[in-house]
C-alpha cells in the first residue's frame, strides 16, 4: 500500500499557492492587526454605526419568516434568489424609463459576491478593466484571482474621453455615488457620457452603488442604468449597465444580501458562476431582507441613518478644518461614508504614517490600497459613520499628533 | 461628450463571456427545467427531507441570537468566521490523535464555497486535479472557472497506486463517506494509503465529507484528517489533509454554513480568497448554527434523520430489485443520499433516457454530469432522501416504463 518509511514522513515540500496570493496587500493585513489595539479609534473601515441596527425588529422578522416559510428559509433555494425578493427589487428599481422584470435580478451573498461573480464571467488573465481611480479595495480583492490589468480611469480629468477609456476594456468599473474611497459624486454629464460610451463601445459598465441611499445634501442624481434604459423605451432592460447594490447600509451588513440588476444574458452568466460559488444565498437572510422591505422597516430606518451620518460627516470635516488644514486638502462629500484627504506635500507617505498613527491610537486607510499598483501614497480615506462626533474629533487630533511625530522623525 | 449618433446606438456587439462558460453542462440545465413539471418525482437532486427541518426550534434560536448578539449577528464579522463557532468546530473534530485550534478552522458560506475557495488558492489554468471518479458535479462546477485538467482516479481499481495518482497533481479530491455520486464508502486501508501518499508527495488531499453523519449500517470509519493527525502526535494539526463539512445535512441547507479544517497556512490562504469572495459569512446564520450546536439540537435531530433515510434507502433498493434488476447493477449504500445504478448494457445511454424519464414523470441524474469530459453515459444517480417510500417505488416504476419505451424506440 506504499506506506512511507519513517524517514519519508512529512518531508515533502508544501506545494506553492496560486500566484495571485503573492500580490495581496500587506497594508490591509496591517490595519486588520492594529484593529485589535485597545482604545484605538477605527476610522479605517467602512463600517456602519451599530447602534442603528434594528435588532428587535429583525429578531421578530427572523422568527416569523422561519415559522411561516420553513421550506423557503431552510431548504435549498433557486440559484438566482428568492423569486419574491427578485420581484421586489425589480419593482424598486423600475422607473417610467427603466422596465425591469425578475430575469433582470440576481440576489447575491453580499455586494462583494457580485464583484467576484462579475470577475468570473468576464475576466481571462491579463484582461483590461477600466476602473474609476482610485479604486475600491474590495473590487481589487475580488478580481485579483483572475489576474486582470488595470487601466486607471480618472473621471475628473479635463477632456476625459469615455470612449477611449472603454475601448478594448472587458468592463468599466465605477462607483458614481460617493465613490469609495474618494466620496465623490459623479456629475450627471459624466454619467450620461459614460452610458453613451458603453452603448457605443459595447463594453459592460459596472455601476457599483452601495452608498446611493446615504445622501446628505441636495437631490440624488439618476442612476446610470436608468439613463441607459431611456435608450430602450418600452423594452425590458437589455443594455450594458451592470448595477450592483446591497442591504448592508440600509438594513445590516450581517445579512450579507446584495443584488445585481442587468441584462438577462448577464444575469444568466452570473447565475452559472454563482452555482459553483455557493449554490444559492441563505433563504433565512433573504426572507429577513424581504420582510424588512415589505414591512416598511427599510423606509422607516432611512431618515435616522441619514441624519446620524450627516452629523458625523460635519463633525469630521470641522475637526479636519481645525487640525489638519495645513497638511491635507479635501472636499466635503455630499453623501457616503468617507472623506478623502490628499496631502498638500506630495512627498508625504501615508503608508509610513499608518503605524505611527496606530501608535497614537487612530487607524486610517492609506491611499496605496486603492491603487492596483500600490503607488499612490499621498492620501488617506477617513470613515465618519462608525464613530460619534467626539471620537472623530479625538481621532483627528491623534492623526495630527502622528503627523507632527513623523515630521520630527524626518 | 461623445454622444453617439442614433445610428450608433445599441449596435456595438455584446462582448464574449469568459471561456469556461462555454464548457458548462446542458444536462444540468435540462434537469433543472424538468423540475418544474407538476407531479414529477424528483430523484435527481441531493435534497434533504424538508419535513425534518426543525423550524420551530430554529425560529426561536434565530430570534434569541439576534436579540442577544446584535453586533455579532448584524455587523460585519471576521473573515474566518465567528470565533465561538470556529472553537466549537475545533473541539468537535479534535480527537486524542488530532489536535485542532481555532486557526485550523474556516467558516464558509456553504460547503460549495469551500470548494470554490480551494480552486482559487490552488489552481492555475491547466493544473491537474486527481479526482475520485466519478466526481461530484458541484466540485466540477466550482473549479470550472479555473480551467483545470482532471486525472480521473478510480480508488477501486485493483493495484491502485495513490503515490502515482497524486504525483504532479495540485491536489487530490475525495468523498470517502458515501461518495457523491456512487454512495461508496472508501475502506480504511485505502484511506490510510491516500493519507500516506499525501504525506509522502506533499500533495494536498481534500476530504469532502458532507454525508459523514448519514451512516445507516455498521460503524463510521476514521476520518483521513485523523489518520494524518496520528503522524504528528502532540502537534496542532499542520498536515496535508483539507477536510470540508457542512450543516446542510445535519441542520438545514438554508443556513448555507460549511467549514474547512486544515493546516493554518491553508486556512490563511483560503481566508484571503474569502475576503474577495463575500468578505464574511452572515453572522445571523452562523449564530443560528452555533445555537443549534450548543443547545444540543443537532445531536437530538440525528437519530430521526438516520432512521428516516435508512427506511427510504431500503424502499428504493427494494423497488430497484423488483423493477430494474434486468437493466442495472448497484450496491446498497451503507450511508449517504444516493444509489448509483450502472447499466448492465454498456450501450444504454442515460443522457438519452433523461427526457423520456421526465415525460414518464421521474427525474434522475445521468452519469455524464459526474465526468469532466461528459463521456461516462451508462449510469444513473438516484436520490432516496427527499421522497417517501411510496413515491420512490412509483418513481422506479416510471423509470422502468421509460426504459421500455426507449428500447421500443430503438
Short mmCIF file of C-alpha atoms in Angstrom, two decimals, chain A residues 41-339:
data_model
loop_
_atom_site.label_atom_id
_atom_site.label_comp_id
_atom_site.label_asym_id
_atom_site.label_seq_id
_atom_site.Cartn_x
_atom_site.Cartn_y
_atom_site.Cartn_z
CA UNK A 41 -10.25 54.89 17.15
CA UNK A 42 -11.03 53.00 13.95
CA UNK A 43 -11.56 55.37 11.02
CA UNK A 44 -10.11 52.87 8.53
CA UNK A 45 -13.00 50.59 7.66
CA UNK A 46 -16.33 51.34 6.00
CA UNK A 47 -18.43 50.23 8.97
CA UNK A 48 -21.98 51.38 9.71
CA UNK A 49 -22.96 52.70 13.16
CA UNK A 50 -24.01 49.52 15.01
CA UNK A 51 -26.44 51.45 17.24
CA UNK A 52 -28.61 51.83 14.11
CA UNK A 53 -29.17 48.08 13.63
CA UNK A 54 -32.90 47.43 14.22
CA UNK A 55 -32.19 44.30 16.27
CA UNK A 56 -35.59 43.87 17.95
CA UNK A 57 -37.48 44.26 14.66
CA UNK A 58 -35.14 41.93 12.76
CA UNK A 59 -35.29 39.33 15.55
CA UNK A 60 -39.09 39.31 15.31
CA UNK A 61 -38.99 39.14 11.49
CA UNK A 62 -36.46 36.27 11.62
CA UNK A 63 -38.68 34.23 13.89
CA UNK A 64 -41.78 34.90 11.82
CA UNK A 65 -40.26 34.09 8.41
CA UNK A 66 -38.75 30.79 9.59
CA UNK A 67 -42.06 29.74 11.16
CA UNK A 68 -44.16 30.81 8.18
CA UNK A 69 -41.84 29.71 5.35
CA UNK A 70 -39.85 26.74 6.66
CA UNK A 71 -39.09 25.27 3.21
CA UNK A 72 -38.11 28.58 1.60
CA UNK A 73 -35.93 29.64 4.51
CA UNK A 74 -34.36 26.31 5.49
CA UNK A 75 -34.15 24.45 2.17
CA UNK A 76 -32.06 24.99 -0.94
CA UNK A 77 -33.47 27.85 -2.98
CA UNK A 78 -33.16 28.87 -6.63
CA UNK A 79 -29.61 29.93 -7.55
CA UNK A 80 -30.90 33.32 -8.77
CA UNK A 81 -32.54 34.06 -5.42
CA UNK A 82 -35.94 34.04 -3.76
CA UNK A 83 -38.48 34.93 -6.51
CA UNK A 84 -40.41 37.34 -4.24
CA UNK A 85 -37.22 39.24 -3.35
CA UNK A 86 -36.19 39.44 -7.02
CA UNK A 87 -39.64 40.80 -7.86
CA UNK A 88 -39.49 43.33 -5.01
CA UNK A 89 -36.11 44.61 -6.24
CA UNK A 90 -37.27 44.71 -9.87
CA UNK A 91 -40.20 46.87 -8.74
CA UNK A 92 -37.97 49.04 -6.56
CA UNK A 93 -35.54 49.95 -9.36
CA UNK A 94 -38.09 50.21 -12.18
CA UNK A 95 -38.91 53.74 -13.37
CA UNK A 96 -41.01 55.01 -16.26
CA UNK A 97 -37.84 54.79 -18.37
CA UNK A 98 -36.43 51.55 -16.95
CA UNK A 99 -38.53 48.40 -17.26
CA UNK A 100 -37.23 45.54 -15.10
CA UNK A 101 -38.52 42.02 -14.60
CA UNK A 102 -37.42 39.09 -12.44
CA UNK A 103 -34.90 37.98 -15.09
CA UNK A 104 -33.02 41.26 -14.63
CA UNK A 105 -32.27 40.49 -10.97
CA UNK A 106 -29.75 38.20 -9.26
CA UNK A 107 -29.60 38.01 -5.46
CA UNK A 108 -26.01 37.75 -4.19
CA UNK A 109 -24.50 36.80 -0.84
CA UNK A 110 -23.19 40.37 -0.30
CA UNK A 111 -22.20 43.14 -2.69
CA UNK A 112 -18.70 41.65 -2.68
CA UNK A 113 -20.04 38.44 -4.20
CA UNK A 114 -21.46 40.45 -7.10
CA UNK A 115 -17.94 41.70 -7.86
CA UNK A 116 -16.47 38.20 -7.55
CA UNK A 117 -19.07 36.70 -9.91
CA UNK A 118 -18.51 39.50 -12.41
CA UNK A 119 -14.78 38.75 -12.48
CA UNK A 120 -15.54 35.05 -13.01
CA UNK A 121 -17.82 35.59 -16.01
CA UNK A 122 -15.84 38.35 -17.74
CA UNK A 123 -12.13 38.10 -16.98
CA UNK A 124 -9.42 35.99 -18.53
CA UNK A 125 -5.86 36.52 -17.24
CA UNK A 126 -4.48 39.88 -18.39
CA UNK A 127 -7.84 41.32 -19.50
CA UNK A 128 -8.22 45.08 -19.07
CA UNK A 129 -10.56 46.70 -16.53
CA UNK A 130 -11.14 50.44 -16.99
CA UNK A 131 -11.57 51.31 -13.31
CA UNK A 132 -12.54 54.60 -11.73
CA UNK A 133 -9.32 55.67 -9.96
CA UNK A 134 -8.61 55.47 -7.06
CA UNK A 135 -10.41 52.12 -6.92
CA UNK A 136 -12.42 50.38 -4.20
CA UNK A 137 -10.09 48.00 -2.38
CA UNK A 138 -12.72 45.24 -2.24
CA UNK A 139 -13.07 45.27 -6.03
CA UNK A 140 -9.30 44.86 -6.37
CA UNK A 141 -9.52 41.94 -3.90
CA UNK A 142 -12.44 40.33 -5.76
CA UNK A 143 -10.70 40.36 -9.14
CA UNK A 144 -7.14 39.50 -8.02
CA UNK A 145 -7.61 35.72 -8.55
CA UNK A 146 -8.40 36.46 -12.25
CA UNK A 147 -5.13 38.46 -12.62
CA UNK A 148 -6.53 41.38 -14.67
CA UNK A 149 -4.72 44.51 -15.90
CA UNK A 150 -5.98 47.91 -14.75
CA UNK A 151 -6.46 50.99 -16.88
CA UNK A 152 -6.84 53.70 -14.22
CA UNK A 153 -9.67 55.97 -15.25
CA UNK A 154 -9.81 59.42 -13.64
CA UNK A 155 -13.27 60.79 -14.44
CA UNK A 156 -12.30 64.30 -13.27
CA UNK A 157 -9.51 64.71 -15.84
CA UNK A 158 -10.29 67.69 -18.11
CA UNK A 159 -11.27 66.41 -21.54
CA UNK A 160 -11.91 62.88 -20.18
CA UNK A 161 -12.94 60.74 -23.14
CA UNK A 162 -15.02 57.73 -22.06
CA UNK A 163 -14.96 56.09 -25.49
CA UNK A 164 -11.17 55.80 -25.50
CA UNK A 165 -11.22 54.84 -21.82
CA UNK A 166 -13.61 51.96 -22.51
CA UNK A 167 -12.42 50.71 -25.88
CA UNK A 168 -10.72 47.33 -25.52
CA UNK A 169 -11.59 47.01 -21.82
CA UNK A 170 -13.56 43.94 -20.71
CA UNK A 171 -15.61 46.23 -18.49
CA UNK A 172 -15.62 49.64 -16.86
CA UNK A 173 -15.95 49.89 -13.08
CA UNK A 174 -17.44 52.93 -11.38
CA UNK A 175 -18.95 53.95 -8.04
CA UNK A 176 -20.90 57.06 -9.12
CA UNK A 177 -22.49 57.81 -5.74
CA UNK A 178 -19.93 58.91 -3.13
CA UNK A 179 -17.19 56.76 -4.50
CA UNK A 180 -15.12 54.54 -2.28
CA UNK A 181 -12.53 55.88 -1.44
CA UNK A 182 -12.97 59.48 -2.62
CA UNK A 183 -16.56 60.19 -1.55
CA UNK A 184 -17.10 61.97 -4.89
CA UNK A 185 -20.42 62.21 -6.70
CA UNK A 186 -20.05 61.64 -10.44
CA UNK A 187 -21.98 64.51 -12.10
CA UNK A 188 -24.87 63.92 -14.45
CA UNK A 189 -22.95 64.98 -17.59
CA UNK A 190 -20.23 62.42 -16.88
CA UNK A 191 -22.80 59.70 -16.10
CA UNK A 192 -24.50 60.39 -19.41
CA UNK A 193 -21.18 60.32 -21.26
CA UNK A 194 -20.23 57.00 -19.65
CA UNK A 195 -23.59 55.46 -20.55
CA UNK A 196 -23.37 56.74 -24.14
CA UNK A 197 -19.86 55.31 -24.44
CA UNK A 198 -20.99 51.94 -23.05
CA UNK A 199 -23.77 51.74 -25.64
CA UNK A 200 -21.38 52.80 -28.38
CA UNK A 201 -18.45 50.53 -27.50
CA UNK A 202 -20.47 47.56 -26.19
CA UNK A 203 -18.26 47.47 -23.08
CA UNK A 204 -20.10 46.48 -19.90
CA UNK A 205 -20.32 49.40 -17.47
CA UNK A 206 -20.48 48.40 -13.80
CA UNK A 207 -22.39 50.83 -11.58
CA UNK A 208 -21.50 49.80 -8.04
CA UNK A 209 -23.89 51.61 -5.73
CA UNK A 210 -23.62 50.59 -2.08
CA UNK A 211 -23.94 54.18 -0.84
CA UNK A 212 -26.74 55.55 -3.05
CA UNK A 213 -29.20 55.95 -0.16
CA UNK A 214 -26.66 57.82 2.02
CA UNK A 215 -27.37 61.25 0.56
CA UNK A 216 -26.91 64.22 2.92
CA UNK A 217 -27.26 67.36 0.75
CA UNK A 218 -29.17 68.12 -2.44
CA UNK A 219 -31.07 65.58 -4.54
CA UNK A 220 -29.96 62.18 -5.85
CA UNK A 221 -28.86 62.04 -9.49
CA UNK A 222 -30.35 59.47 -11.89
CA UNK A 223 -28.71 56.09 -11.89
CA UNK A 224 -26.69 55.19 -14.98
CA UNK A 225 -28.86 52.11 -15.53
CA UNK A 226 -31.85 54.44 -15.75
CA UNK A 227 -30.05 56.68 -18.27
CA UNK A 228 -29.30 53.52 -20.25
CA UNK A 229 -32.95 52.39 -20.02
CA UNK A 230 -34.02 55.66 -21.66
CA UNK A 231 -32.27 54.46 -24.80
CA UNK A 232 -34.54 51.39 -24.99
CA UNK A 233 -38.04 52.78 -24.34
CA UNK A 234 -40.77 50.21 -23.74
CA UNK A 235 -38.36 47.25 -23.63
CA UNK A 236 -37.38 45.06 -20.69
CA UNK A 237 -33.85 46.19 -19.86
CA UNK A 238 -31.19 44.62 -22.05
CA UNK A 239 -28.42 47.24 -22.03
CA UNK A 240 -24.75 47.26 -20.99
CA UNK A 241 -25.05 48.63 -17.43
CA UNK A 242 -24.48 46.17 -14.59
CA UNK A 243 -25.93 47.78 -11.45
CA UNK A 244 -24.95 46.41 -8.02
CA UNK A 245 -26.41 47.10 -4.61
CA UNK A 246 -26.53 45.78 -1.07
CA UNK A 247 -28.67 45.86 2.09
CA UNK A 248 -25.50 46.35 4.21
CA UNK A 249 -26.00 50.10 4.55
CA UNK A 250 -29.83 50.12 4.58
CA UNK A 251 -30.52 47.25 7.00
CA UNK A 252 -27.43 45.48 8.32
CA UNK A 253 -24.23 44.03 6.82
CA UNK A 254 -24.67 40.79 8.81
CA UNK A 255 -27.44 39.69 6.45
CA UNK A 256 -24.88 39.54 3.59
CA UNK A 257 -27.51 40.24 0.94
CA UNK A 258 -26.74 42.13 -2.24
CA UNK A 259 -28.12 42.18 -5.77
CA UNK A 260 -27.21 42.70 -9.40
CA UNK A 261 -29.56 44.40 -11.90
CA UNK A 262 -28.53 43.73 -15.51
CA UNK A 263 -29.50 42.38 -18.91
CA UNK A 264 -30.94 38.82 -18.74
CA UNK A 265 -27.93 37.28 -20.54
CA UNK A 266 -25.57 38.81 -17.94
CA UNK A 267 -27.82 37.57 -15.10
CA UNK A 268 -27.78 34.06 -16.67
CA UNK A 269 -23.96 34.07 -16.85
CA UNK A 270 -23.62 35.33 -13.27
CA UNK A 271 -26.06 32.61 -12.19
CA UNK A 272 -23.81 29.92 -13.70
CA UNK A 273 -20.92 31.41 -11.71
CA UNK A 274 -23.00 31.58 -8.53
CA UNK A 275 -23.96 27.89 -8.90
CA UNK A 276 -20.28 26.97 -8.44
CA UNK A 277 -19.61 29.65 -5.81
CA UNK A 278 -22.20 28.99 -3.10
CA UNK A 279 -25.13 27.29 -4.93
CA UNK A 280 -27.65 29.79 -3.53
CA UNK A 281 -27.90 32.52 -0.90
CA UNK A 282 -29.39 31.67 2.51
CA UNK A 283 -33.19 31.57 2.47
CA UNK A 284 -33.16 32.76 6.08
CA UNK A 285 -31.34 36.02 5.36
CA UNK A 286 -33.17 36.58 2.05
CA UNK A 287 -36.52 36.22 3.79
CA UNK A 288 -35.43 38.58 6.60
CA UNK A 289 -34.45 41.18 3.99
CA UNK A 290 -37.75 40.70 2.17
CA UNK A 291 -39.64 41.05 5.45
CA UNK A 292 -37.74 44.25 6.28
CA UNK A 293 -38.59 45.67 2.84
CA UNK A 294 -42.25 44.64 2.84
CA UNK A 295 -42.96 45.76 6.40
CA UNK A 296 -41.67 49.25 5.61
CA UNK A 297 -38.78 48.87 8.08
CA UNK A 298 -36.17 49.84 5.46
CA UNK A 299 -38.02 53.07 4.67
CA UNK A 300 -38.59 53.89 8.33
CA UNK A 301 -34.88 53.46 9.16
CA UNK A 302 -33.67 55.76 6.39
CA UNK A 303 -34.17 59.23 7.99
CA UNK A 304 -32.36 58.22 11.20
CA UNK A 305 -29.39 56.80 9.27
CA UNK A 306 -29.05 59.87 7.08
CA UNK A 307 -29.36 62.31 9.95
CA UNK A 308 -26.83 60.49 12.17
CA UNK A 309 -24.28 60.21 9.36
CA UNK A 310 -24.75 63.83 8.24
CA UNK A 311 -23.94 64.99 11.79
CA UNK A 312 -20.85 62.77 11.85
CA UNK A 313 -19.65 63.96 8.45
CA UNK A 314 -19.95 67.54 9.67
CA UNK A 315 -18.08 66.72 12.88
CA UNK A 316 -15.23 65.06 10.97
CA UNK A 317 -14.92 67.93 8.48
CA UNK A 318 -14.94 70.53 11.29
CA UNK A 319 -12.16 68.65 13.10
CA UNK A 320 -10.16 68.36 9.87
CA UNK A 321 -10.51 72.12 9.29
CA UNK A 322 -9.30 72.78 12.83
CA UNK A 323 -6.36 70.37 12.96
CA UNK A 324 -5.29 69.21 9.51
CA UNK A 325 -5.85 72.09 7.07
CA UNK A 326 -2.09 72.68 6.82
CA UNK A 327 -1.45 69.06 5.92
CA UNK A 328 -4.33 67.96 3.70
CA UNK A 329 -6.90 69.13 1.15
CA UNK A 330 -10.33 67.52 0.94
CA UNK A 331 -13.82 68.07 -0.41
CA UNK A 332 -16.83 67.81 1.88
CA UNK A 333 -18.66 64.75 0.48
CA UNK A 334 -22.40 65.15 -0.15
CA UNK A 335 -23.01 61.54 0.81
CA UNK A 336 -21.48 58.17 1.59
CA UNK A 337 -19.13 57.14 4.37
CA UNK A 338 -15.74 58.70 3.61
CA UNK A 339 -13.66 61.84 3.37
#
